[in-house]
Amino acid sequence: MFNASISPNDILFMLRGAGVTLLLTFWAVLGGTLLGVAFGLLRATAPGWPSYALGTLLDVFRSVPLLIQLILATAFAPIAGLDWQPFTVACLVLAVYASAYCTEIVRGSILAVPLSTRRAARSLGLTWWDDLTVIVFPIALRVGLPSWMNLALGLMKDSALVLWLGIIELLRSSQIVVTRTQEPLLVLMIAGTIYFLISFPIARLGTWFETRWQVHD
Amino acid sequence: MLAGCIVTIEVAVLSIIIGIAFGVLLALARMGRKDVWSWVANAWIEVARNTPALFQIYLAYFGLGSLGLHISSFLALLAGITFNNAGYLAETFRGGLRAIPGTQIRAARSLGMTAGQGFRLVVLPQLIRVVYYPITNQMILAVLMTALGLTVGLDSDLAGVTQRFNVLTYRTFEYFSVAAVLYYLVAKILLAAARLLAFRLFRY
């Protein structure tokens, strides 16, 4: 099985697929983080029902399989009269999906900052915005960063699902190579190695941050 | 489609139960002596955590085929999800076992308990409490992962049944909306059941 006719071009093709995977991950993480920080701030500070309503709404995105969300969004885009590429739809769905998780991370991190610290900041004359950017943000960052990195890695892995929409990312490109060479195990192992090489160092970095930035109190 | 829900729950629950069994073994192997088993456990956990679940299912479905081992899409889905669950749960158990100080086991032994009794009466009750919520989380994730069976041609679970109707009628949005609602309900009902069980189990 290991003397298959896999040419350098096949590997190059799969690496290009890996590039698409990374691009998807980048947009999803960017959009998800921006939305997540905004929503998380709202959820941590807004009182009563707006916070709960947002929480329930975002919970839906965490309780429905991502594959179903992707299929629904692709089916919905033409119904709404939007002429979008599958790539755009996939990025949007992944970003919203990411924001649902990111919101909870941000909310948890902000709530981990003791209220007395924030009151002290305000009583020293800092404005609400100063308090948020200079006091809350640095403390919340070290609480939330490891989970955020886990989320980014999870997205990288979840982005494999977009192959159902016909986008040629890493896993899909490996499927195409498989249909040509008829060597599923070998090709899939190469794809797995690429995923592993992307994911493992970042995962280790996350653990390192976690121990390095541990909150001592 | 309701029959599909049953298959979905079936796969999720089975994968969690087998996943727990493997997860405990992996955690113990990883924490134990440095031998070939700890190496295998390490490799399993890192691969399960650092590659997509869909990749793992593909490996079971297409990859094992080239070794001459042809399994049904149901088994491939179950194997893929179980492999994934075991990897994540092993880390949960490792964290849980770490949270129990070794002095407690020594105290139990010095009170005259055997090693088995010490584990069963002192460690286990605490371990279950620590790992219970992570396991329920993983169970919900397993329910969501079963939708991936669609990509290996499984047509009896919720996503598969939906796709079958979709191919017959081309009413993609309508059918998958119903599927989304059903997945939401299944996830919420399982979560409620787990919470109820926790309330009953951890009263003391």
Coordinates of C-alpha atoms in Angstrom, one line a residue:
Chain A
M1 CA 0.0 0.0 0.0
F2 CA 2.9 2.4 0.5
N3 CA 4.3 2.2 -3.0
A4 CA 1.3 4.1 -4.4
S5 CA 1.5 6.5 -7.2
I6 CA 1.3 9.7 -5.2
S7 CA 3.0 12.5 -7.1
P8 CA 4.4 15.7 -5.6
N9 CA 1.5 17.5 -7.3
D10 CA -1.0 15.6 -5.2
I11 CA 0.8 16.7 -2.0
L12 CA 0.8 20.3 -3.4
F13 CA -2.9 20.0 -4.1
M14 CA -3.6 18.9 -0.5
L15 CA -1.4 21.7 0.9
R16 CA -3.5 24.2 -1.1
G17 CA -6.5 22.6 0.5
A18 CA -4.8 23.1 3.9
G19 CA -4.5 26.8 2.9
V20 CA -8.2 27.0 2.3
T21 CA -8.8 25.4 5.7
L22 CA -6.6 28.0 7.3
L23 CA -8.2 30.9 5.5
L24 CA -11.7 29.7 6.6
T25 CA -10.4 29.4 10.1
F26 CA -9.0 32.9 10.0
W27 CA -12.2 34.5 8.9
A28 CA -14.3 32.4 11.3
V29 CA -12.0 33.2 14.3
L30 CA -11.9 36.9 13.4
G31 CA -15.6 37.3 12.9
G32 CA -16.4 35.0 15.9
T33 CA -14.1 36.9 18.2
L34 CA -15.4 40.4 17.3
L35 CA -19.0 39.3 17.6
G36 CA -18.2 37.2 20.7
V37 CA -16.5 40.1 22.5
A38 CA -19.4 42.4 21.8
F39 CA -22.0 39.9 22.8
G40 CA -20.0 38.7 25.8
L41 CA -19.7 42.3 27.1
L42 CA -23.5 42.6 26.7
R43 CA -24.1 39.4 28.4
A44 CA -21.8 40.2 31.3
T45 CA -23.0 43.8 31.9
A46 CA -26.5 44.1 30.5
P47 CA -29.1 43.4 33.2
G48 CA -32.1 41.1 33.0
W49 CA -33.9 40.0 29.9
P50 CA -31.7 41.3 27.1
S51 CA -28.8 39.2 28.4
Y52 CA -31.0 36.1 28.8
A53 CA -32.6 36.5 25.4
L54 CA -29.2 36.8 23.8
G55 CA -28.0 33.8 25.8
T56 CA -30.9 31.6 24.6
L57 CA -30.5 32.7 21.0
L58 CA -26.8 31.9 21.0
D59 CA -27.5 28.6 22.8
V60 CA -29.4 27.5 19.7
F61 CA -26.2 27.6 17.6
R62 CA -24.5 25.4 20.2
S63 CA -27.3 22.8 20.3
V64 CA -27.7 22.2 16.5
P65 CA -25.1 20.3 14.6
L66 CA -22.8 22.5 12.6
L67 CA -23.4 20.4 9.5
I68 CA -27.1 21.1 9.7
Q69 CA -26.4 24.8 10.2
L70 CA -24.3 24.9 7.1
I71 CA -26.9 23.1 5.0
L72 CA -29.6 25.4 6.2
A73 CA -27.6 28.5 5.5
T74 CA -26.7 27.4 2.0
A75 CA -30.3 26.6 1.3
F76 CA -31.5 29.8 2.8
A77 CA -29.1 32.2 1.0
P78 CA -30.9 31.8 -2.4
I79 CA -34.3 32.0 -0.8
A80 CA -33.3 35.3 0.7
G81 CA -32.2 36.4 -2.8
L82 CA -28.5 36.5 -1.9
D83 CA -26.1 35.4 -4.6
W84 CA -23.2 34.3 -2.4
Q85 CA -20.4 32.0 -2.9
P86 CA -20.4 28.8 -0.7
F87 CA -17.1 30.1 0.8
T88 CA -18.8 33.3 2.0
V89 CA -21.8 31.4 3.5
A90 CA -19.4 28.9 5.2
C91 CA -17.3 31.8 6.7
L92 CA -20.5 33.5 8.0
V93 CA -21.9 30.3 9.5
L94 CA -18.6 29.4 11.1
A95 CA -18.2 33.0 12.5
V96 CA -21.7 32.9 14.1
Y97 CA -21.1 29.5 15.4
A98 CA -17.7 30.6 16.9
S99 CA -19.3 33.8 18.4
A100 CA -21.8 31.6 20.3
Y101 CA -18.9 29.9 22.1
C102 CA -16.7 33.0 22.3
T103 CA -19.6 34.9 24.0
E104 CA -19.6 32.4 26.9
I105 CA -15.8 32.6 27.2
V106 CA -15.8 36.4 27.2
R107 CA -18.7 36.5 29.7
G108 CA -17.0 34.0 32.0
S109 CA -13.7 35.9 31.9
I110 CA -15.3 39.2 32.6
L111 CA -17.3 37.8 35.5
A112 CA -14.0 36.3 36.8
V113 CA -12.8 39.8 37.5
P114 CA -13.8 40.6 41.1
L115 CA -16.4 43.3 41.4
S116 CA -14.4 45.0 44.2
T117 CA -11.5 45.5 41.8
R118 CA -13.8 47.2 39.4
R119 CA -15.4 49.4 42.1
A120 CA -11.9 50.3 43.3
A121 CA -11.0 51.4 39.8
R122 CA -14.1 53.5 39.5
S123 CA -13.6 55.1 42.9
L124 CA -10.0 56.0 41.9
G125 CA -11.7 58.2 39.2
L126 CA -11.4 55.9 36.2
T127 CA -14.3 56.2 33.7
W128 CA -16.4 53.1 32.8
W129 CA -14.4 52.8 29.5
D130 CA -11.0 53.2 31.4
D131 CA -12.0 50.5 33.9
L132 CA -13.0 48.2 31.0
T133 CA -9.8 48.6 28.9
V134 CA -7.2 49.1 31.6
I135 CA -8.4 46.9 34.5
V136 CA -10.9 44.3 33.3
F137 CA -9.4 43.5 29.9
P138 CA -5.9 42.5 31.1
I139 CA -7.2 40.4 33.9
A140 CA -10.0 38.8 31.8
L141 CA -7.5 38.1 29.0
R142 CA -5.4 35.7 31.0
V143 CA -8.5 33.9 32.2
G144 CA -10.0 33.5 28.8
L145 CA -7.0 33.1 26.4
P146 CA -6.5 29.3 26.9
S147 CA -10.2 28.6 26.2
W148 CA -10.1 31.0 23.3
M149 CA -7.1 29.1 21.7
N150 CA -9.0 25.9 22.2
L151 CA -12.0 27.5 20.4
A152 CA -9.8 28.5 17.5
L153 CA -8.4 25.0 17.2
G154 CA -11.9 23.5 17.4
L155 CA -12.9 25.8 14.6
M156 CA -10.0 24.6 12.5
K157 CA -11.1 21.1 12.9
D158 CA -14.8 21.9 12.5
S159 CA -14.1 23.7 9.2
A160 CA -13.6 20.2 7.7
L161 CA -17.4 20.0 7.6
V162 CA -17.6 22.6 4.8
L163 CA -16.6 19.9 2.3
W164 CA -20.3 19.1 2.2
L165 CA -20.9 22.4 0.5
G166 CA -18.3 21.5 -2.2
I167 CA -15.6 23.8 -1.0
I168 CA -12.2 22.1 -1.6
E169 CA -10.4 22.3 1.7
L170 CA -7.9 19.9 3.2
L171 CA -10.2 16.9 3.8
R172 CA -12.0 17.3 0.5
S173 CA -8.8 17.6 -1.5
S174 CA -7.6 14.4 0.1
Q175 CA -10.8 12.7 -1.0
I176 CA -10.2 13.9 -4.6
V177 CA -6.6 12.5 -4.4
V178 CA -8.1 9.2 -3.1
T179 CA -10.5 8.9 -6.0
R180 CA -7.4 9.2 -8.3
T181 CA -4.9 7.0 -6.5
Q182 CA -7.3 4.6 -4.8
E183 CA -5.1 4.6 -1.6
P184 CA -7.5 5.9 1.1
L185 CA -5.4 4.9 4.1
L186 CA -2.2 6.5 3.0
V187 CA -3.8 9.7 1.7
L188 CA -5.9 10.1 4.8
M189 CA -2.9 9.6 6.9
I190 CA -1.1 12.4 5.1
A191 CA -4.2 14.7 5.6
G192 CA -4.3 13.7 9.2
T193 CA -0.6 14.5 9.6
I194 CA -1.2 18.0 8.1
Y195 CA -4.1 18.6 10.5
F196 CA -1.9 17.3 13.4
L197 CA 1.0 19.5 12.5
I198 CA -1.2 22.6 12.4
S199 CA -3.1 21.8 15.6
F200 CA -0.5 20.2 17.9
P201 CA 1.9 23.1 18.3
I202 CA -0.9 25.6 19.0
A203 CA -2.5 23.2 21.5
R204 CA 0.9 23.0 23.3
L205 CA 1.2 26.7 23.2
G206 CA -2.2 26.9 24.8
T207 CA -1.2 24.6 27.7
W208 CA 2.0 26.6 28.1
F209 CA 0.0 29.8 28.4
E210 CA -2.4 28.1 30.8
T211 CA 0.4 27.2 33.2
R212 CA 2.4 30.3 32.6
W213 CA -0.4 32.8 33.1
Q214 CA -2.1 30.9 35.9
V215 CA -4.0 33.3 38.2
H216 CA -2.3 33.4 41.5
D217 CA -4.5 34.7 44.3
Chain B
M1 CA -37.7 11.5 11.3
L2 CA -38.6 10.7 14.9
A3 CA -37.3 7.1 14.3
G4 CA -34.1 8.9 13.2
C5 CA -34.0 10.7 16.5
I6 CA -33.9 7.3 18.3
V7 CA -31.0 6.1 16.2
T8 CA -29.2 9.4 16.8
I9 CA -29.6 9.0 20.6
E10 CA -28.6 5.4 20.4
V11 CA -25.3 6.2 18.6
A12 CA -24.6 9.1 21.0
V13 CA -25.3 7.0 24.2
L14 CA -23.4 4.0 22.9
S15 CA -20.4 6.1 21.9
I16 CA -20.3 7.8 25.3
I17 CA -20.5 4.5 27.3
I18 CA -17.8 2.9 25.3
G19 CA -15.9 6.2 25.3
I20 CA -16.0 6.3 29.1
A21 CA -14.6 2.8 29.3
F22 CA -11.8 3.5 26.9
G23 CA -11.3 7.0 28.5
V24 CA -10.7 5.5 31.9
L25 CA -8.2 2.9 30.5
L26 CA -6.4 5.6 28.5
A27 CA -6.2 8.0 31.5
L28 CA -4.8 5.2 33.7
A29 CA -2.3 4.1 31.0
R30 CA -1.1 7.6 30.5
M31 CA -0.6 8.3 34.2
G32 CA 1.0 4.9 34.9
R33 CA 4.5 3.6 34.2
K34 CA 6.3 4.7 31.0
D35 CA 5.8 1.6 28.8
V36 CA 4.3 0.8 25.5
W37 CA 0.8 1.2 26.8
S38 CA 1.4 4.8 28.0
W39 CA 2.9 5.5 24.6
V40 CA -0.2 4.1 22.8
A41 CA -2.5 6.1 25.2
N42 CA -0.5 9.3 24.5
A43 CA -0.7 8.8 20.7
W44 CA -4.5 8.0 20.9
I45 CA -5.3 11.1 23.0
E46 CA -3.2 13.5 20.9
V47 CA -4.5 12.2 17.6
A48 CA -8.1 12.3 18.8
R49 CA -7.8 15.8 20.1
N50 CA -5.8 17.3 17.2
T51 CA -7.6 16.1 14.1
P52 CA -11.2 16.7 13.0
A53 CA -13.9 14.2 14.1
L54 CA -14.9 14.0 10.5
F55 CA -11.4 12.9 9.6
Q56 CA -11.6 10.1 12.2
I57 CA -14.9 8.9 10.8
Y58 CA -13.4 8.9 7.3
L59 CA -10.4 7.0 8.5
A60 CA -12.7 4.3 10.0
Y61 CA -14.9 4.2 6.8
F62 CA -12.5 4.6 3.9
G63 CA -9.1 4.0 5.7
L64 CA -9.9 0.6 7.2
G65 CA -11.3 -0.5 3.8
S66 CA -7.8 -0.5 2.3
L67 CA -6.7 -2.9 5.1
G68 CA -9.5 -5.2 3.8
L69 CA -11.7 -4.4 6.7
H70 CA -15.1 -3.2 5.3
I71 CA -17.5 -1.9 7.9
S72 CA -20.9 -0.4 7.6
S73 CA -21.4 3.4 7.8
F74 CA -23.2 2.9 11.2
L75 CA -20.2 1.1 12.7
A76 CA -17.8 3.6 11.1
L77 CA -19.7 6.5 12.6
L78 CA -19.8 4.8 16.0
A79 CA -16.1 4.0 15.9
G80 CA -15.1 7.5 14.8
I81 CA -17.2 9.2 17.5
T82 CA -16.1 6.7 20.2
F83 CA -12.4 7.3 19.3
N84 CA -13.0 11.0 19.5
N85 CA -14.9 10.8 22.8
A86 CA -12.4 8.5 24.4
G87 CA -9.6 11.0 23.6
Y88 CA -11.4 13.9 25.2
L89 CA -12.8 12.0 28.2
A90 CA -9.4 10.5 29.0
E91 CA -8.1 14.1 29.6
T92 CA -11.2 14.7 31.7
F93 CA -10.6 11.7 33.8
R94 CA -6.9 12.5 34.2
G95 CA -7.8 15.9 35.5
G96 CA -10.4 14.4 37.8
L97 CA -7.9 11.8 39.2
R98 CA -5.4 14.6 39.8
A99 CA -7.9 16.5 41.8
I100 CA -8.0 13.8 44.5
P101 CA -5.0 14.0 46.8
G102 CA -2.9 10.9 47.1
T103 CA -3.0 11.3 50.9
Q104 CA -6.6 10.3 50.9
I105 CA -5.8 6.9 49.4
R106 CA -3.0 6.5 51.9
A107 CA -5.4 7.4 54.7
A108 CA -7.9 4.8 53.4
R109 CA -5.2 2.2 53.3
S110 CA -4.0 3.0 56.8
L111 CA -7.6 2.6 58.0
G112 CA -7.4 -1.0 56.9
M113 CA -9.1 -0.8 53.5
T114 CA -7.8 -2.8 50.6
A115 CA -6.6 -1.0 47.5
G116 CA -9.9 -1.9 45.8
Q117 CA -12.0 -0.7 48.7
G118 CA -10.0 2.5 48.8
F119 CA -10.7 3.2 45.1
R120 CA -14.3 2.2 45.3
L121 CA -15.3 3.9 48.5
V122 CA -13.1 6.9 48.6
V123 CA -11.8 7.9 45.1
L124 CA -14.7 6.9 42.9
P125 CA -17.5 8.9 44.6
Q126 CA -15.4 12.0 44.4
L127 CA -14.2 11.3 40.8
I128 CA -17.8 10.9 39.6
R129 CA -18.8 14.3 41.0
V130 CA -15.8 16.0 39.3
V131 CA -16.2 14.4 35.9
Y132 CA -20.0 14.3 35.7
Y133 CA -20.6 17.7 34.1
P134 CA -17.7 17.4 31.5
I135 CA -19.3 14.0 30.6
T136 CA -22.7 15.5 30.0
N137 CA -21.1 18.2 27.9
Q138 CA -19.3 15.5 25.8
M139 CA -22.6 13.7 25.5
I140 CA -24.3 16.7 23.9
L141 CA -21.2 17.1 21.6
A142 CA -21.6 13.4 20.7
V143 CA -25.2 14.0 19.7
L144 CA -24.1 16.9 17.4
M145 CA -21.3 14.7 16.0
T146 CA -23.7 12.0 14.9
A147 CA -24.9 14.3 12.2
L148 CA -21.6 13.6 10.5
G149 CA -22.9 10.1 9.6
L150 CA -24.5 11.9 6.7
T151 CA -21.0 12.2 5.1
V152 CA -20.3 8.5 5.1
G153 CA -23.8 7.6 3.7
L154 CA -25.6 6.6 6.9
D155 CA -29.3 7.0 6.1
S156 CA -31.0 5.8 9.3
D157 CA -30.1 8.6 11.8
L158 CA -31.8 12.0 12.0
A159 CA -29.5 13.7 9.5
G160 CA -29.6 10.8 7.2
V161 CA -33.4 10.4 7.2
T162 CA -33.6 14.2 6.5
Q163 CA -31.2 13.9 3.6
R164 CA -33.2 11.0 2.2
F165 CA -36.4 13.1 2.2
N166 CA -34.4 16.0 0.8
V167 CA -33.2 14.1 -2.2
L168 CA -36.8 12.9 -2.8
T169 CA -38.4 16.3 -2.6
Y170 CA -35.7 19.0 -3.0
R171 CA -37.3 20.9 -0.1
T172 CA -33.9 21.3 1.6
F173 CA -34.7 24.3 3.8
E174 CA -38.0 23.0 5.1
Y175 CA -36.7 19.5 6.0
F176 CA -33.4 20.6 7.6
S177 CA -35.3 23.3 9.6
V178 CA -37.3 20.5 11.1
A179 CA -34.1 18.5 11.7
A180 CA -32.5 21.4 13.4
V181 CA -35.5 21.8 15.8
L182 CA -35.4 18.0 16.5
Y183 CA -31.6 18.1 17.3
Y184 CA -32.2 21.1 19.6
L185 CA -34.9 19.2 21.4
V186 CA -32.9 16.0 21.7
A187 CA -29.9 17.9 23.1
K188 CA -32.1 19.8 25.6
I189 CA -34.0 16.6 26.7
L190 CA -30.8 14.7 27.2
L191 CA -29.3 17.7 29.2
A192 CA -32.5 17.9 31.3
A193 CA -32.3 14.1 32.0
A194 CA -28.7 14.4 33.0
R195 CA -29.4 17.3 35.4
L196 CA -32.3 15.3 36.9
L197 CA -30.0 12.3 37.4
A198 CA -27.4 14.6 39.0
F199 CA -30.0 16.0 41.3
R200 CA -30.9 12.5 42.4
L201 CA -27.3 11.2 42.6
F202 CA -25.5 14.1 44.3
R203 CA -28.1 14.9 47.1
Y204 CA -25.7 14.3 49.9

